[in-house]
mmCIF file of C-alpha atoms in Angstrom:
data_model
loop_
_atom_site.group_PDB
_atom_site.id
_atom_site.type_symbol
_atom_site.label_atom_id
_atom_site.label_comp_id
_atom_site.label_asym_id
_atom_site.label_seq_id
_atom_site.Cartn_x
_atom_site.Cartn_y
_atom_site.Cartn_z
ATOM 1 C CA PRO E 1 -0.058 0.178 -0.120
ATOM 2 C CA LEU E 2 0.856 3.589 -0.875
ATOM 3 C CA PRO E 3 1.467 6.009 2.079
ATOM 4 C CA ASP E 4 -1.705 7.128 1.747
ATOM 5 C CA GLY E 5 -3.313 3.704 2.306
ATOM 6 C CA HIS E 6 -4.529 3.309 -1.101
ATOM 7 C CA ARG E 7 -3.556 0.757 -3.497
ATOM 8 C CA ASP E 8 -1.106 1.252 -6.307
ATOM 9 C CA ARG E 9 -2.656 0.990 -9.632
ATOM 10 C CA GLY E 10 0.742 0.931 -11.330
ATOM 11 C CA ILE E 11 0.836 -2.444 -11.147
ATOM 12 C CA PHE E 12 -1.292 -3.256 -13.873
ATOM 13 C CA SER E 13 1.045 -1.398 -16.379
ATOM 14 C CA ILE E 14 3.228 -4.432 -16.724
ATOM 15 C CA TYR E 15 0.372 -6.030 -18.888
ATOM 16 C CA LEU E 16 1.554 -3.072 -21.295
ATOM 17 C CA LEU E 17 4.739 -3.577 -21.762
ATOM 18 C CA ASN E 18 6.992 -5.986 -23.537
ATOM 19 C CA LEU E 19 9.692 -8.056 -21.346
ATOM 20 C CA VAL E 20 13.145 -7.880 -22.869
ATOM 21 C CA ARG E 21 16.062 -8.984 -21.373
ATOM 22 C CA LEU E 22 19.633 -7.527 -22.120
ATOM 23 C CA LYS E 23 22.954 -9.491 -21.912
ATOM 24 C CA PRO E 24 25.844 -8.125 -21.519
ATOM 25 C CA GLY E 25 27.165 -5.939 -24.252
ATOM 26 C CA GLU E 26 23.673 -5.379 -25.611
ATOM 27 C CA ALA E 27 21.275 -2.088 -24.797
ATOM 28 C CA THR E 28 17.626 -0.613 -26.073
ATOM 29 C CA TYR E 29 16.267 2.313 -26.948
ATOM 30 C CA GLN E 30 13.276 4.193 -25.770
ATOM 31 C CA PRO E 31 12.039 6.977 -27.476
ATOM 32 C CA ALA E 32 10.079 9.756 -25.291
ATOM 33 C CA GLY E 33 6.564 8.756 -24.176
ATOM 34 C CA THR E 34 7.330 4.819 -23.874
ATOM 35 C CA LEU E 35 6.259 3.794 -20.291
ATOM 36 C CA HIS E 36 9.623 1.410 -19.133
ATOM 37 C CA ALA E 37 11.314 -0.157 -15.851
ATOM 38 C CA TYR E 38 14.067 -1.608 -14.717
ATOM 39 C CA LEU E 39 13.143 -4.665 -12.785
ATOM 40 C CA GLU E 40 16.826 -6.258 -12.114
ATOM 41 C CA GLY E 41 20.599 -6.062 -12.594
ATOM 42 C CA VAL E 42 22.859 -3.288 -13.485
ATOM 43 C CA ASN E 43 22.472 -0.928 -16.196
ATOM 44 C CA VAL E 44 23.416 2.345 -17.514
ATOM 45 C CA GLU E 45 20.472 4.488 -18.251
ATOM 46 C CA LEU E 46 21.099 7.934 -20.451
ATOM 47 C CA MET E 47 18.833 10.341 -21.704
ATOM 48 C CA ALA E 48 18.251 13.675 -23.619
ATOM 49 C CA ASN E 49 17.740 16.678 -21.650
ATOM 50 C CA SER E 50 14.337 16.867 -20.016
ATOM 51 C CA ASP E 51 11.852 18.756 -17.740
ATOM 52 C CA ASN E 52 9.543 16.461 -17.479
ATOM 53 C CA VAL E 53 10.312 12.863 -16.073
ATOM 54 C CA LEU E 54 6.924 11.599 -15.182
ATOM 55 C CA ARG E 55 6.171 8.312 -13.511
ATOM 56 C CA GLY E 56 3.322 5.533 -13.872
ATOM 57 C CA GLY E 57 3.331 4.479 -10.608
ATOM 58 C CA LEU E 58 5.108 1.733 -8.371
ATOM 59 C CA THR E 59 6.994 4.567 -6.619
ATOM 60 C CA SER E 60 6.166 6.782 -3.675
ATOM 61 C CA LYS E 61 7.133 9.761 -5.888
ATOM 62 C CA HIS E 62 4.245 11.752 -7.367
ATOM 63 C CA VAL E 63 2.560 10.583 -9.907
ATOM 64 C CA ASP E 64 0.214 12.961 -12.242
ATOM 65 C CA VAL E 65 -1.671 10.420 -14.009
ATOM 66 C CA PRO E 66 -3.718 12.898 -16.726
ATOM 67 C CA GLU E 67 -0.064 14.621 -17.759
ATOM 68 C CA LEU E 68 1.097 10.804 -18.082
ATOM 69 C CA LEU E 69 -2.049 9.856 -20.283
ATOM 70 C CA ARG E 70 -1.069 12.609 -22.254
ATOM 71 C CA ILE E 71 2.198 11.868 -23.598
ATOM 72 C CA LEU E 72 2.677 8.374 -23.483
ATOM 73 C CA ASN E 73 3.012 6.640 -27.271
ATOM 74 C CA PHE E 74 0.518 3.485 -26.690
ATOM 75 C CA SER E 75 1.586 2.129 -29.724
ATOM 76 C CA ASP E 76 2.501 -1.183 -30.405
ATOM 77 C CA ARG E 77 5.966 -2.400 -30.985
ATOM 78 C CA LYS E 78 8.781 -4.714 -29.910
ATOM 79 C CA ALA E 79 11.587 -3.502 -28.010
ATOM 80 C CA GLU E 80 14.849 -3.430 -30.374
ATOM 81 C CA ILE E 81 18.177 -5.220 -29.006
ATOM 82 C CA ILE E 82 20.672 -2.621 -29.962
ATOM 83 C CA ARG E 83 24.283 -4.877 -30.078
ATOM 84 C CA GLY E 84 27.178 -2.402 -29.761
ATOM 85 C CA GLN E 85 29.747 -1.502 -33.142
ATOM 86 C CA PRO E 86 32.792 -1.232 -32.631
ATOM 87 C CA VAL E 87 34.839 1.650 -33.338
ATOM 88 C CA SER E 88 38.322 0.650 -31.813
ATOM 89 C CA ALA E 89 40.071 -2.176 -29.768
ATOM 90 C CA VAL E 90 38.788 -0.675 -26.558
ATOM 91 C CA GLU E 91 35.509 1.234 -27.835
ATOM 92 C CA THR E 92 32.220 0.031 -28.329
ATOM 93 C CA VAL E 93 29.252 2.189 -29.814
ATOM 94 C CA PHE E 94 25.483 1.859 -29.262
ATOM 95 C CA PRO E 95 23.994 3.891 -31.929
ATOM 96 C CA THR E 96 20.669 5.025 -31.507
ATOM 97 C CA PRO E 97 18.382 7.808 -33.040
ATOM 98 C CA ALA E 98 18.834 10.006 -30.428
ATOM 99 C CA ALA E 99 19.882 13.305 -31.686
ATOM 100 C CA GLU E 100 21.337 14.929 -28.392
ATOM 101 C CA PHE E 101 23.550 11.749 -27.337
ATOM 102 C CA GLU E 102 25.664 8.601 -27.978
ATOM 103 C CA LEU E 103 26.413 5.813 -25.347
ATOM 104 C CA SER E 104 29.994 3.636 -26.151
ATOM 105 C CA ARG E 105 31.541 1.460 -24.036
ATOM 106 C CA VAL E 106 35.261 1.645 -23.356
ATOM 107 C CA GLU E 107 37.127 -1.133 -22.026
ATOM 108 C CA LEU E 108 41.061 -1.142 -21.025
ATOM 109 C CA THR E 109 43.738 -3.359 -19.947
ATOM 110 C CA CYS E 110 46.999 -1.949 -18.136
ATOM 111 C CA GLN E 111 49.056 -2.600 -22.246
ATOM 112 C CA GLN E 112 45.752 -0.003 -23.558
ATOM 113 C CA ASP E 113 45.164 3.540 -23.393
ATOM 114 C CA TYR E 114 42.338 5.687 -24.404
ATOM 115 C CA SER E 115 42.867 8.721 -26.142
ATOM 116 C CA SER E 116 39.960 11.134 -26.903
ATOM 117 C CA GLY E 117 41.349 13.382 -29.473
ATOM 118 C CA ALA E 118 39.752 16.922 -30.610
ATOM 119 C CA ARG E 119 36.169 16.448 -29.629
ATOM 120 C CA CYS E 120 33.055 19.372 -30.470
ATOM 121 C CA GLY E 121 31.065 18.470 -27.167
ATOM 122 C CA PRO E 122 31.928 17.355 -23.654
ATOM 123 C CA ASP E 123 32.339 13.736 -22.937
ATOM 124 C CA ILE E 124 30.992 12.782 -19.476
ATOM 125 C CA LEU E 125 32.543 9.505 -18.249
ATOM 126 C CA ILE E 126 31.485 6.876 -15.201
ATOM 127 C CA VAL E 127 33.813 4.305 -14.446
ATOM 128 C CA LEU E 128 31.772 0.718 -13.804
ATOM 129 C CA GLU E 129 34.942 -1.240 -12.952
ATOM 130 C CA GLY E 130 38.460 -1.050 -11.857
ATOM 131 C CA THR E 131 40.773 2.387 -11.377
ATOM 132 C CA VAL E 132 41.683 4.758 -13.990
ATOM 133 C CA ILE E 133 44.028 7.643 -14.482
ATOM 134 C CA ALA E 134 42.767 10.089 -16.657
ATOM 135 C CA ARG E 135 45.614 12.599 -18.034
ATOM 136 C CA CYS E 136 44.718 16.085 -19.791
ATOM 137 C CA ASN E 137 47.382 18.424 -20.564
ATOM 138 C CA SER E 138 49.742 18.120 -17.244
ATOM 139 C CA ALA E 139 46.691 17.482 -15.006
ATOM 140 C CA SER E 140 45.786 13.875 -13.837
ATOM 141 C CA LEU E 141 42.786 11.954 -12.309
ATOM 142 C CA LYS E 142 42.569 9.101 -10.639
ATOM 143 C CA LEU E 143 39.007 7.085 -10.688
ATOM 144 C CA LYS E 144 37.732 4.177 -9.260
ATOM 145 C CA ALA E 145 34.309 2.201 -9.855
ATOM 146 C CA GLY E 146 31.676 4.333 -9.513
ATOM 147 C CA GLU E 147 33.404 8.128 -9.950
ATOM 148 C CA ILE E 148 32.931 10.072 -12.716
ATOM 149 C CA MET E 149 34.623 13.094 -14.883
ATOM 150 C CA LEU E 150 32.983 15.641 -17.271
ATOM 151 C CA ALA E 151 35.881 16.369 -19.915
ATOM 152 C CA THR E 152 35.489 19.419 -22.101
ATOM 153 C CA PRO E 153 35.149 20.267 -25.486
ATOM 154 C CA SER E 154 38.197 22.479 -25.098
ATOM 155 C CA ASN E 155 40.483 19.988 -23.847
ATOM 156 C CA SER E 156 41.546 16.445 -24.977
ATOM 157 C CA TYR E 157 42.648 13.458 -22.100
ATOM 158 C CA THR E 158 44.158 10.223 -22.331
ATOM 159 C CA LEU E 159 42.904 7.408 -20.367
ATOM 160 C CA SER E 160 45.155 5.037 -18.976
ATOM 161 C CA ALA E 161 43.886 1.154 -16.838
ATOM 162 C CA LEU E 162 45.302 1.048 -13.490
ATOM 163 C CA SER E 163 43.876 -2.266 -12.913
ATOM 164 C CA GLU E 164 42.475 -4.944 -14.974
ATOM 165 C CA PRO E 165 39.995 -4.550 -16.659
ATOM 166 C CA VAL E 166 38.692 -1.221 -16.862
ATOM 167 C CA VAL E 167 35.256 -0.614 -17.762
ATOM 168 C CA ILE E 168 34.010 2.420 -18.456
ATOM 169 C CA PHE E 169 30.475 3.834 -20.212
ATOM 170 C CA LYS E 170 31.539 7.613 -22.508
ATOM 171 C CA ALA E 171 28.051 9.598 -23.212
ATOM 172 C CA SER E 172 28.923 12.204 -25.920
ATOM 173 C CA MET E 173 27.570 13.952 -29.040
ATOM 174 C CA PRO E 174 26.637 11.854 -31.829
ATOM 175 C CA SER E 175 28.858 10.749 -34.298
ATOM 176 C CA GLU E 176 27.111 12.692 -37.288
ATOM 177 C CA ILE E 177 27.431 15.598 -35.008
ATOM 178 C CA LYS E 178 31.554 15.217 -34.220
ATOM 179 C CA LEU E 179 31.493 15.061 -38.418
ATOM 180 C CA ASN E 180 30.077 17.741 -38.787
ATOM 181 C CA CYS E 181 31.828 19.894 -36.523
ATOM 182 C CA ARG E 182 35.140 18.397 -37.533
ATOM 183 C CA GLN E 183 34.295 19.504 -41.172
ATOM 184 C CA THR E 184 33.310 22.712 -40.107
ATOM 185 C CA ASN E 185 36.543 23.595 -38.341
ATOM 186 C CA LYS E 186 38.470 22.635 -40.596
ATOM 187 C CA LEU E 187 36.750 24.465 -43.372
ATOM 188 C CA GLN E 188 36.993 27.769 -40.704
ATOM 189 C CA THR E 189 41.021 26.541 -40.052
ATOM 190 C CA GLN E 190 41.953 26.764 -44.260
ATOM 191 C CA PRO E 191 43.276 29.989 -45.677
#
């Protein structure tokens, strides 16, 4: 029961959802307006900037039923499983139709480094396993599991594993935006 003594009717939403089991290295993309829930396990969730996170129930937080019903998409669709695409020996990108972000997984051993190079936007990194040292110019930062780093676009950085394995998830701008930005910067720097 809820604090006010009523039962949570959100439990009935289970009949509207697809049950999806993800294996390590798999992801799914939920467009805006899609009701979703996580039942068990560990996951990384990345969402676009929003000013309206709405809850459907099974929480002690506020549930705005009229607004939820207004924005939910009740279209029948099968959840698509996304498998990561390797872009280097250490980085795997999970492609989505999101215009705002791209998620990638970086796995390092002590013999490997990851260098960001020039970027058009920030990178947000979260360390899930291991310990890594991040270097930018003459500064360095040691990060262990559960810690995060924001890399501003004006600074390139290098990550080196201090333990094995190191698993990092990185949120950044989508590849097509990065490509357009690089082309624009290249055009601007030519005489």
